[in-house]
Each structure stands twice: as structure tokens, then as C-alpha cells.
XYZ file of C-alpha atoms in Angstrom:
644
model
C -48.982 34.310 97.916
C -48.817 38.050 98.007
C -48.191 40.416 95.174
C -44.842 41.987 95.202
C -44.092 45.293 93.381
C -40.540 46.574 92.797
C -40.611 50.279 93.531
C -38.525 52.517 91.264
C -38.460 55.746 89.198
C -36.700 58.239 87.023
C -34.730 58.783 83.890
C -32.651 57.912 80.905
C -29.614 60.017 81.724
C -27.932 61.500 84.775
C -30.560 64.204 84.554
C -32.964 61.431 85.710
C -34.303 62.237 89.149
C -31.531 64.388 90.562
C -32.676 67.735 92.002
C -32.361 70.835 89.878
C -29.284 71.952 91.768
C -27.407 68.842 90.599
C -28.755 68.332 87.105
C -30.543 70.088 84.327
C -34.153 70.974 85.026
C -36.454 68.108 84.062
C -38.481 68.940 81.021
C -42.039 67.625 80.865
C -41.772 67.408 77.088
C -38.833 65.005 77.299
C -40.239 61.511 76.865
C -37.927 59.049 78.607
C -37.703 55.444 77.367
C -36.294 54.343 80.747
C -36.793 55.337 84.366
C -34.398 54.898 87.292
C -34.445 55.993 90.905
C -30.764 55.337 91.472
C -29.077 57.254 88.661
C -28.535 56.514 85.007
C -30.177 53.532 83.333
C -27.601 51.157 81.858
C -29.130 50.980 78.371
C -29.802 53.901 76.063
C -32.747 54.386 73.702
C -31.086 52.471 70.851
C -30.116 49.289 72.718
C -30.774 45.993 70.890
C -31.161 43.655 73.870
C -30.078 43.271 77.482
C -26.643 41.757 78.014
C -28.074 39.170 80.449
C -30.054 37.415 77.703
C -29.192 35.390 74.635
C -31.016 37.313 71.881
C -30.918 34.203 69.695
C -32.145 31.786 72.362
C -34.198 29.008 70.751
C -37.899 28.833 71.544
C -39.570 25.567 72.350
C -40.017 22.766 74.863
C -41.906 22.395 78.098
C -40.859 23.579 81.531
C -42.375 21.550 84.376
C -42.559 23.233 87.780
C -44.428 22.812 91.066
C -46.356 24.961 93.528
C -47.321 24.367 97.140
C -50.937 24.204 98.305
C -53.868 24.988 96.051
C -55.632 27.814 94.190
C -59.191 28.854 93.410
C -58.923 31.927 91.169
C -57.285 33.100 87.940
C -57.850 36.772 88.744
C -54.588 38.261 90.103
C -56.028 41.720 90.773
C -58.791 41.066 93.279
C -58.037 40.641 96.965
C -60.298 37.590 97.055
C -59.374 33.959 96.701
C -56.095 32.035 96.482
C -54.388 32.984 93.224
C -52.832 30.463 90.854
C -49.073 30.605 90.407
C -47.744 32.229 87.241
C -50.562 34.693 86.567
C -48.037 37.491 86.136
C -47.092 35.875 82.814
C -50.465 36.919 81.366
C -50.224 40.696 81.730
C -47.738 43.308 80.616
C -47.181 46.616 82.372
C -46.503 50.077 80.977
C -42.779 49.643 81.642
C -40.829 46.434 82.336
C -38.461 46.016 85.266
C -34.885 44.830 84.911
C -33.712 41.941 87.133
C -30.173 43.264 86.699
C -30.693 46.926 87.617
C -32.423 47.774 90.896
C -35.153 50.406 90.608
C -34.879 50.658 86.827
C -37.638 50.250 84.232
C -37.743 50.232 80.432
C -40.702 51.057 78.217
C -42.949 48.127 77.228
C -46.618 48.926 76.560
C -45.581 52.551 76.871
C -42.822 53.728 74.581
C -41.729 56.437 76.998
C -42.784 58.613 79.943
C -42.556 62.327 80.716
C -43.058 64.305 83.921
C -42.489 67.873 85.169
C -39.615 68.741 87.470
C -41.929 68.834 90.521
C -43.161 65.261 89.864
C -46.792 66.383 90.039
C -47.857 64.105 87.168
C -46.588 61.586 84.631
C -47.669 61.070 81.026
C -47.150 57.839 79.087
C -46.968 57.533 75.313
C -48.389 54.130 74.360
C -46.955 52.057 71.553
C -49.497 51.944 68.688
C -48.570 48.289 68.066
C -49.364 47.174 71.645
C -52.087 44.511 71.565
C -54.106 42.189 73.742
C -53.844 38.543 72.823
C -57.122 38.655 70.896
C -55.570 41.225 68.539
C -57.382 44.292 69.884
C -55.222 47.368 70.534
C -54.243 48.537 74.025
C -55.693 52.035 74.341
C -55.611 54.865 76.839
C -59.131 53.820 77.845
C -57.782 50.426 78.914
C -55.065 52.115 80.985
C -57.553 54.429 82.722
C -59.935 51.530 83.328
C -57.152 49.381 84.812
C -56.109 52.091 87.232
C -59.633 53.017 88.335
C -60.811 49.437 88.762
C -57.737 48.183 90.590
C -58.242 50.875 93.231
C -61.874 49.862 93.614
C -61.423 46.106 93.929
C -58.268 45.772 96.045
C -57.237 47.715 99.186
C -53.602 47.206 98.254
C -53.959 49.348 95.146
C -56.054 51.928 97.003
C -53.132 52.499 99.375
C -50.407 52.082 96.810
C -51.959 54.702 94.523
C -53.073 56.919 97.389
C -51.508 60.046 95.889
C -52.720 59.430 92.345
C -55.973 61.358 92.016
C -56.742 61.174 88.308
C -56.059 59.112 85.202
C -57.102 60.637 81.880
C -56.712 60.126 78.174
C -54.752 63.063 76.737
C -54.241 61.790 73.182
C -54.883 58.851 70.861
C -51.926 57.036 72.372
C -51.372 59.041 75.518
C -52.537 58.835 79.134
C -51.755 61.131 82.058
C -51.762 60.474 85.800
C -52.084 63.469 88.114
C -50.839 63.417 91.708
C -52.151 65.324 94.720
C -48.622 65.993 96.010
C -45.432 67.402 94.594
C -41.926 66.128 95.145
C -42.710 62.408 95.353
C -39.943 61.109 93.088
C -41.321 57.606 93.100
C -44.790 58.203 91.720
C -43.882 58.210 87.999
C -42.086 54.890 88.534
C -45.005 53.436 90.443
C -47.367 54.230 87.602
C -44.977 52.697 85.086
C -45.497 49.354 86.843
C -49.261 49.368 86.221
C -50.514 46.155 84.614
C -53.053 46.774 81.885
C -56.277 44.788 81.418
C -58.890 44.995 78.691
C -61.811 47.280 79.485
C -63.977 45.619 76.839
C -63.255 42.156 78.228
C -63.984 42.959 81.865
C -67.091 44.953 81.049
C -68.350 42.043 78.951
C -69.898 38.696 79.817
C -68.413 35.224 80.034
C -69.415 32.183 77.934
C -72.344 31.544 80.266
C -73.691 35.069 79.901
C -72.540 36.149 83.363
C -71.184 39.663 83.808
C -67.445 39.579 84.522
C -66.257 41.278 87.720
C -62.637 42.266 88.297
C -63.272 42.247 92.033
C -64.352 38.601 92.221
C -62.701 35.221 91.898
C -62.946 33.413 88.577
C -61.690 30.211 86.969
C -62.258 31.603 83.462
C -58.830 32.158 81.813
C -58.666 35.971 81.451
C -57.699 37.843 78.314
C -54.167 39.134 78.682
C -51.517 40.959 76.711
C -48.435 39.136 77.995
C -46.076 36.576 76.556
C -48.162 33.621 77.805
C -51.802 32.645 77.904
C -53.532 29.888 79.844
C -53.796 26.626 77.914
C -55.602 24.516 80.509
C -56.605 24.542 84.166
C -57.497 21.877 86.698
C -58.607 24.143 89.532
C -56.545 23.663 92.652
C -54.366 20.998 91.020
C -52.542 22.302 87.955
C -52.290 25.126 85.448
C -50.612 25.088 82.024
C -49.420 28.197 80.173
C -48.524 28.359 76.498
C -46.360 30.957 74.813
C -48.227 33.358 72.558
C -46.584 32.759 69.184
C -47.569 36.150 67.768
C -46.956 38.032 71.036
C -46.983 41.678 70.110
C -43.725 42.627 71.934
C -41.585 39.613 71.039
C -39.179 41.644 68.890
C -38.830 44.656 71.181
C -35.337 45.052 72.717
C -36.900 44.970 76.179
C -38.267 41.433 75.518
C -35.770 39.910 73.086
C -34.270 36.582 74.173
C -36.741 36.113 77.037
C -39.533 33.689 77.954
C -38.324 30.934 75.674
C -40.385 27.925 76.797
C -43.331 27.038 74.593
C -45.230 25.537 77.520
C -45.025 25.984 81.283
C -46.742 23.349 83.402
C -47.271 24.001 87.128
C -48.501 21.110 89.277
C -49.729 21.672 92.823
C -48.679 19.517 95.766
C -49.988 19.540 99.325
C -46.469 19.517 100.735
C -42.854 19.499 99.681
C -41.952 15.818 100.133
C -43.864 14.277 97.190
C -42.903 17.216 94.972
C -39.226 16.688 95.689
C -39.555 12.982 94.963
C -41.056 13.875 91.583
C -38.143 16.243 90.949
C -35.660 13.468 91.713
C -37.346 11.158 89.222
C -37.530 13.777 86.456
C -41.205 14.759 86.603
C -40.229 18.296 87.637
C -37.397 20.073 85.798
C -36.265 22.833 88.135
C -36.117 23.179 91.911
C -35.628 26.332 93.978
C -34.553 25.119 97.402
C -35.528 27.121 100.489
C -34.421 24.665 103.160
C -30.825 24.692 104.312
C -31.161 21.246 105.876
C -32.459 19.775 102.647
C -29.709 21.488 100.650
C -27.107 19.912 102.919
C -28.550 16.422 103.220
C -31.044 15.542 100.474
C -29.032 16.106 97.296
C -27.320 12.762 97.112
C -29.674 10.936 94.759
C -28.530 8.943 91.736
C -29.374 11.476 89.021
C -27.250 14.112 90.713
C -24.380 11.698 91.292
C -24.443 10.801 87.585
C -24.418 14.457 86.532
C -27.920 14.434 85.113
C -29.017 16.952 87.744
C -26.989 20.077 88.506
C -26.879 21.895 91.851
C -25.790 25.538 92.261
C -25.946 28.423 94.686
C -26.359 31.599 92.605
C -25.250 34.808 94.390
C -27.790 37.632 94.404
C -27.341 41.320 95.121
C -30.652 42.503 96.509
C -32.100 43.858 99.724
C -32.766 40.979 102.095
C -36.460 40.693 102.897
C -37.399 40.891 106.570
C -38.659 37.368 107.178
C -39.890 37.161 110.735
C -42.297 35.947 113.342
C -44.757 38.825 113.134
C -46.922 39.711 116.144
C -50.555 40.717 115.843
C -50.332 43.670 118.225
C -54.098 44.060 118.093
C -54.063 41.172 120.566
C -53.744 42.596 124.109
C -50.928 40.258 125.165
C -48.680 41.689 122.430
C -49.559 45.371 122.821
C -46.563 46.088 125.070
C -43.180 46.285 123.290
C -41.495 44.845 126.389
C -43.404 41.611 125.863
C -42.358 41.526 122.211
C -38.758 42.220 123.202
C -38.911 39.284 125.623
C -40.111 37.010 122.841
C -37.085 37.984 120.750
C -34.794 37.121 123.657
C -36.362 33.671 123.863
C -35.720 32.766 120.208
C -32.422 30.879 120.111
C -31.369 31.534 116.534
C -27.855 30.151 116.964
C -29.154 26.775 118.175
C -31.709 26.673 115.348
C -29.113 27.635 112.756
C -26.700 24.970 114.003
C -29.145 22.081 114.346
C -31.555 22.724 111.495
C -29.731 24.918 108.970
C -26.155 23.601 109.133
C -24.981 27.061 110.118
C -25.733 28.487 106.692
C -28.003 31.405 107.541
C -27.329 34.977 108.672
C -29.601 36.532 111.309
C -31.591 39.499 110.082
C -30.926 42.661 112.059
C -32.661 45.173 109.814
C -35.825 45.584 107.762
C -33.462 46.569 104.896
C -30.532 44.183 105.440
C -27.770 43.513 102.940
C -27.962 47.067 101.572
C -26.936 50.658 102.227
C -30.457 51.219 103.568
C -29.728 49.264 106.747
C -29.314 51.330 109.907
C -26.036 50.806 111.758
C -24.297 52.293 114.784
C -25.963 55.348 116.289
C -27.908 57.909 114.276
C -26.014 60.918 112.993
C -26.195 63.626 110.375
C -29.399 63.891 108.399
C -30.799 60.726 109.982
C -30.398 62.227 113.452
C -32.102 65.410 112.293
C -35.069 63.374 111.103
C -35.262 61.345 114.303
C -35.053 64.483 116.461
C -38.305 65.639 114.857
C -40.091 62.659 116.458
C -37.869 62.322 119.537
C -40.716 62.426 122.054
C -42.624 59.707 120.160
C -39.970 57.016 119.792
C -38.067 54.757 122.198
C -35.217 56.733 123.830
C -32.767 53.866 123.241
C -32.738 54.830 119.559
C -30.396 57.727 120.388
C -28.089 55.886 122.789
C -27.892 52.220 121.842
C -27.376 50.331 118.608
C -30.164 47.773 118.103
C -28.895 44.209 118.120
C -30.390 40.746 118.310
C -29.493 38.546 121.279
C -26.578 36.233 120.493
C -26.200 32.799 122.095
C -22.606 32.068 121.218
C -21.443 30.420 124.444
C -22.781 28.412 127.346
C -24.862 30.506 129.699
C -25.917 33.108 127.106
C -29.415 31.745 126.646
C -29.919 31.454 130.421
C -28.983 35.129 130.703
C -31.487 36.026 127.994
C -34.183 34.044 129.811
C -33.586 36.142 132.916
C -33.747 39.354 130.886
C -37.024 38.176 129.339
C -38.532 37.463 132.762
C -37.655 40.988 133.892
C -39.305 42.451 130.803
C -42.437 40.318 131.321
C -42.645 41.434 134.953
C -42.198 45.089 134.004
C -45.068 44.657 131.542
C -47.322 43.165 134.240
C -46.747 39.442 133.692
C -45.483 37.323 136.597
C -44.349 33.724 136.630
C -45.360 31.282 139.337
C -45.429 27.563 139.968
C -48.883 26.021 139.880
C -50.112 22.475 140.490
C -50.913 20.389 137.445
C -54.015 18.208 137.378
C -52.596 14.705 136.973
C -55.343 12.438 135.646
C -53.159 9.346 136.103
C -52.968 9.814 139.885
C -55.191 7.051 141.349
C -56.382 6.232 144.898
C -52.967 5.204 146.251
C -51.276 8.179 144.640
C -53.813 10.569 146.162
C -53.449 8.884 149.592
C -49.685 9.272 149.521
C -50.055 12.954 148.658
C -52.640 13.419 151.411
C -50.304 12.072 154.103
C -47.385 14.063 152.765
C -45.351 11.167 151.430
C -45.459 12.453 147.830
C -46.251 15.666 146.042
C -48.188 16.532 142.895
C -46.735 17.809 139.669
C -46.369 21.540 139.118
C -45.629 23.803 136.162
C -44.510 27.365 135.616
C -47.272 29.692 134.425
C -46.988 33.316 133.241
C -50.064 35.347 134.201
C -51.113 38.997 134.225
C -52.931 40.866 136.986
C -56.265 39.564 135.709
C -55.085 35.983 136.145
C -54.909 35.358 132.388
C -52.128 33.113 131.143
C -49.931 34.425 128.350
C -50.892 32.592 125.142
C -49.167 32.521 121.760
C -50.421 30.485 118.815
C -48.193 30.336 115.741
C -50.374 30.102 112.628
C -48.785 28.437 109.566
C -50.052 26.926 106.314
C -47.576 24.120 105.666
C -44.999 21.841 107.222
C -41.921 23.888 106.277
C -41.807 25.903 109.500
C -43.218 23.385 111.932
C -39.865 21.859 112.841
C -38.401 25.343 113.230
C -41.166 26.698 115.430
C -41.490 23.719 117.795
C -38.160 24.326 119.636
C -39.150 27.999 119.973
C -42.519 26.921 121.375
C -40.713 24.761 123.932
C -38.566 27.724 124.978
C -41.690 29.819 125.501
C -43.461 27.046 127.395
C -40.476 26.798 129.742
C -41.319 30.316 130.961
C -44.996 29.561 131.517
C -46.383 30.686 128.169
C -49.186 28.632 126.649
C -47.515 28.421 123.230
C -48.664 26.206 120.355
C -48.558 25.730 116.578
C -51.669 25.642 114.399
C -51.382 24.309 110.822
C -54.235 25.178 108.445
C -54.780 24.963 104.682
C -54.043 27.845 102.319
C -57.613 29.105 102.064
C -58.137 29.167 105.829
C -54.744 30.754 106.361
C -55.506 33.573 103.958
C -58.926 34.137 105.531
C -57.449 34.281 109.032
C -54.563 36.484 107.975
C -56.806 38.942 106.106
C -59.283 39.114 109.010
C -56.371 39.372 111.509
C -57.450 36.235 113.348
C -54.016 35.138 114.561
C -51.474 35.668 117.322
C -48.204 35.209 115.419
C -47.494 34.374 111.773
C -44.382 33.967 109.671
C -44.381 37.048 107.442
C -42.082 38.378 104.790
C -41.648 42.103 104.088
C -39.777 42.334 100.786
C -38.076 45.653 100.062
C -36.488 47.310 97.068
C -33.418 49.508 96.864
C -35.689 52.522 96.776
C -38.499 52.195 99.349
C -41.482 54.486 99.038
C -45.257 54.408 98.988
C -45.499 50.706 99.819
C -44.232 51.517 103.315
C -47.674 52.963 104.042
C -49.226 49.585 103.393
C -46.585 47.795 105.488
C -46.540 50.038 108.546
C -48.970 52.976 108.086
C -51.779 53.604 110.588
C -54.380 53.917 107.837
C -53.642 50.357 106.693
C -53.812 48.756 110.140
C -57.567 48.165 110.090
C -57.888 47.465 106.378
C -58.587 43.760 105.746
C -56.012 42.309 103.393
C -53.493 45.156 103.763
C -49.812 44.353 104.292
C -49.963 45.881 107.776
C -50.533 42.446 109.258
C -48.902 43.541 112.506
C -51.485 46.290 113.161
C -49.042 49.187 113.580
C -50.631 52.532 114.461
C -47.709 54.726 115.343
C -47.751 58.485 114.574
C -43.953 58.652 114.537
C -43.753 55.889 111.953
C -46.389 57.636 109.824
C -44.227 60.757 109.841
C -41.099 58.806 108.959
C -42.908 57.094 106.077
C -43.704 60.530 104.688
C -40.017 61.415 104.990
C -39.229 58.338 102.881
C -41.936 59.029 100.305
C -41.012 62.679 99.849
C -37.220 62.366 100.039
C -35.703 64.964 97.733
C -32.725 62.846 96.616
C -30.930 59.560 97.257
C -29.019 60.775 100.326
C -32.210 62.087 101.900
C -33.972 58.797 101.122
C -31.235 56.698 102.715
C -31.288 58.833 105.863
C -35.081 58.582 106.133
C -35.028 54.795 105.625
C -32.323 54.457 108.277
C -34.563 56.352 110.691
C -37.610 54.241 109.830
C -35.617 51.029 110.156
C -34.374 52.022 113.589
C -37.843 52.896 114.915
C -39.347 49.674 113.586
C -36.607 47.635 115.235
C -36.833 49.331 118.632
C -40.582 48.735 118.768
C -39.974 44.976 118.460
C -42.859 44.397 116.072
C -41.273 41.159 114.883
C -38.821 38.458 115.927
C -36.362 38.558 113.006
C -35.411 35.314 111.337
C -32.632 34.945 108.752
C -31.524 35.377 105.153
C -29.238 33.716 102.669
C -27.554 35.846 99.940
C -27.848 33.132 97.307
C -30.527 31.337 95.311
C -30.171 27.588 95.803
C -31.191 25.915 92.573
C -31.140 22.381 91.222
C -32.212 21.367 87.733
C -32.102 18.565 85.222
C -29.308 19.281 82.778
C -31.568 20.063 79.836
C -31.214 23.850 79.820
C -29.160 26.492 78.102
C -28.703 29.872 79.735
C -26.943 33.186 79.086
C -23.253 33.508 79.917
C -24.106 36.347 82.289
C -27.072 36.112 84.633
C -28.779 39.220 86.025
C -27.495 40.415 89.387
C -30.761 40.202 91.317
C -31.872 36.651 90.474
C -31.092 33.597 88.351
C -34.142 34.595 86.232
C -34.632 31.007 85.103
C -38.137 31.437 83.666
C -37.196 34.694 82.010
C -33.836 33.929 80.397
C -33.154 30.176 80.194
C -34.210 27.821 77.385
C -34.425 24.117 76.544
C -31.259 22.803 74.891
C -32.448 19.992 72.563
C -29.091 18.171 72.548
C -28.825 18.199 76.340
C -32.402 17.043 76.626
C -31.744 14.105 74.291
C -28.636 13.148 76.279
C -30.528 13.170 79.577
C -33.381 11.138 78.107
C -30.916 8.581 76.721
C -29.119 8.294 80.056
C -32.371 7.826 81.940
C -33.495 5.123 79.518
C -30.475 2.924 80.346
């Protein structure tokens, strides 16, 4: 699993991050208890609790969940090892994000933040009461240590904090981050998301006298400052978290009514099938379903029919992540965008959606779908101005043709797309021919008949380049979820002479091969926020292409994209940001770096009817772990019904 960071920024009032011409000049002395990149934060400095929680939610009970695969480390900050699920519960950040307000943060470890009007730095005022779970205070030294060490031990942080050149203690409860650029509206928000670890703990030794190392894997439960701590671990099999009863922030408005389960148990399974069976029999309490076919066909078991299990699709209002077949364009066969375009033509989404997904999915046609950040039509206005600056470096179709996926809505459409793909392959230097197949079952009589011309041998179509090399494409996956989806696609590719195959490996091998870029095609997911920024460098930037473990799994080294990323990062206001993202989206699409898959604007959830939850859920997610609780009366009723 990869770390995901919600990128955001700004202010308590409409003054927030608007330029000086539209709002009062930002005052560095104004310490803001909330930050927002998209306008005014919903809650003022005197709010009591969020309206998507029950502030009086009862604490108690055990939540039993599952995870796929395995794990070998409890250190979430290193780029090494396979991390256990749930480690984010152990560590607080300077500010806390809101699952109801995109790109909005509220003070947690830090009481407030201040920055000058040119966004050249940000200063955080720490809460004196903030504590690690051993009772020691969280100090500016811990904040500086966290920032410096994260950059050292993980390439992700090195890129993410690229423009942050210094962290320094500026008071007993104050720390300042200085940037090497001005005008990057996102940087104060980025720094507010910094998780804080204990300097004393990580500079100390473990129970065996070994020096701890933030850059290495470990199965020692780390000291945290969050609402949970690790109770027990069976490495690779299970992990149990327990709520910290004297958690330092439990009464803060930003945390009230949240994280109500006393214990969270996560059991690992090698694949989905046995986990789902355990859910059906009550050994797992909550299920987040990611398979449309399962949602349509597998929820007919007795407990659901009797009303003991509930099934819901919760609508969500967030940017749809680009989930896709991602090419490794470091491989020579995928270096030409015409080849990648041909691969997109050969993916029959409509057939897949009909046969496997019951028609429930929507095809992705943007890296920022389901939002105002998605490019549509032809470029105009500010977006066109931006694109004209890189006109000689981008595909000319960007200015004349709206990018669209192939659609196979009627008979003959896919055949037409096959022909278009063959033309693209040929233009890129790949030609298809019919070649004899070595038939090992052909015995003496068979060979005699062929020799005298009374029968002929088998032949197959093969796609080769000028060097005589056959086009190959291996899809690397780490579980069975995508195998049934990929196999029809593989057959479509094989029909045009491509040596296509699927390779299933375990989690550890998958991570090693992904990080070392030892793959042809993987299923990747590029999650976006409503305010993209610095993380785009790690996704698509040239400097990240050769960094092991970076998010630039594709290997993009495109000067035009680097320039467009800078336009995004240094956008002066929301309108400028949207225009820059539209331009970036368009250039990414027309380079055919991925074969887009699909999205579903709901969370499919099923759960045993033992929970209470707020009347209003946050807009971005069901936030089950964060806002739900065990209802003792419901739990007793379910237990009684199951005992009959």
C-alpha cells in the first residue's frame, strides 16, 4: 500500500489564500487555526465539534477488520518493507484533515499557523499540552527531527518537501519552515500535514540494545502520539490496536466524537474469498466492497436476508482517482506513444463492464475525473495560454481534438478499433504477419500428409519490429482481484500477435519489482485532491523517474510536463490552478501513458448491524473508523439472533 497525502492550504476566513487584489493582505502575525485552499473553512475558532460526528458517541467495543496479503514492518515512514495496515492511527500531524471539506485542515498538534503574504515560510504554534503516548511533551525539536529525518529516509518526502529548505525552532512552542520559492500557496498546507515522531525515541535503543533507525523496517511497536497504540502483533498475520484512554487530544473540538472503538483488530488473508466467508459468518464486522460483480451476486447470504447484515452504497464527492493499466515506458516496446495508444484501443471496456461489472462502472477519461479539474472540450482562455507556452513540445492534437476513450457500443466498433491499432503499430515500426506454429503433437503421419501437401501446419499472428523482436506485455499483479479482468484483455492483445501474459506474485515481490521498475504493465492508482500541487512532481516529474520507490512508476521524462507541473504548483489563485491542471491533464492523456480503467462514485459497504453512526456522514467518505461506534443494544440483538 502506498501513502496517500491530501494536499491543501490556507486560511480561516475569506482572506485565506486569495491574492492581495481580492482580499486583505495576509499578515504573518495572524495565527490561523484552520487552513483551506478552496476558500473559507466551515468552522470558526470557537467551534465545539464537527457536525458529521456525534460528540457524545460512546466509547468501547472491538472492531474486527481484514487486510489483504501480508506485512513485515511497523515503520510507516521508511520506503522499505511492506507496511502493516492501520499505522496512521499511531501518529498525529500538525493539523488534521476534514473528510467533509476538501483541502481544509484544522489545528491538532499545532494550535495555529501563520505565513507571510508571499508564502515564503510558515510558522506553527504548538499546543503546550500535546504529548506522546509515554507522557513526554511534543516539542519543536521533535517537529524539526521529523521533517529532517523523513527527507533522509524516504524519496517520497524528499520530493514532496523539495521546496522546504529549513526547519527551525523559533520559540518554546514554535517551529518555522522556510521555503526556497515564493508564491507556492500549497506549501503551508503541506507542512501542516507533517506527522510528528519522537526524536528521543528514534535516537534511542530498543529493548535488545539495538540502535533504532527510522529508515529501516522494524516489528517493534513504535512510540506514537495518536489516538491508538499497538496492543499486539503477529507479523504478517494480524495486528491489534487499542485506544489510548488518556489520549492527549481527546477533548479537542477537532477530535471530539471520533475514533470510538476501544480495540481494532486487523487480520490478514492471502486472498478475498476466505475473508468474505469470515465476514458472512460474523468474524469480520465491516466490509468495503471493491468488486461490482460481488456486489451484484454475492450478497444473498442468510444474515443479510434476516437483516443482521446491512448493505449500502454511500455517495462520495471526491476527485476520482486515475486507476489504470500503467506502462513502464522505460521498456523500449512502450517508448512510442502510438504503441500505447494502440493498447488503449484494444481494451474493450464496454464488454468488461457488461460481463464482469454488471454495467455499474464509469470509464475514466481524465486524471482528475468527477471534478472541475477535469479537462473537457478544446482548450481555451487561460488554459490555452498555458498550453501555447509548450506548444512545440506537446502532441498537436491537444489543440484540435478532444481526447476520448474508444467506445464499443455497437457491433463492429471493436473491429474498427483493432484496425486503428494495427495502423498505429505499423506506424511505430511493428508489423503483423502469420507464422507457422511448432505443433509437438504432429506425428509421422501428420508430417507425411503435410509433406505431400494434403494438410497444412498451424499458424499464428505475430507482431514484430524491424529487429525481429515480438511485442511482449506482461501484466504484473499481486492478487487475484484483477486476474479475471486482465485475461480477456490479454486475449485481445494476443489476437494481434502480442505475446501478452499475466504474472501473479506476492506482496513483497510485487513491491520490490515495482520499486526497481522491473515490470511491463501494472495496475496503478493515482489519487488526486481538489487542489493538486507538489505531489504532481512525484507522479509525473522527470526528476522522480529514476528514483526507486517514487510515484513516477511510468517513467515520465517530459520537459513540457515538468513546466506544466510548475504552473500547477505556483498557481496564483484557484482559477489559475484549474487552468493549469486542465492543461496538465490534457497533455498526460494525449501521451497515452496509461490505459484508463473506471470509477464508481459511491463507497459500497456492508456491515453487521451492531453500529451507531452520526445522522450526517462527511461528504468525502463514510468515515466508518473515524465516526462510527458500537451500539451495545444492537450488538446484543445480533448476538441473540445468531445464537438461535
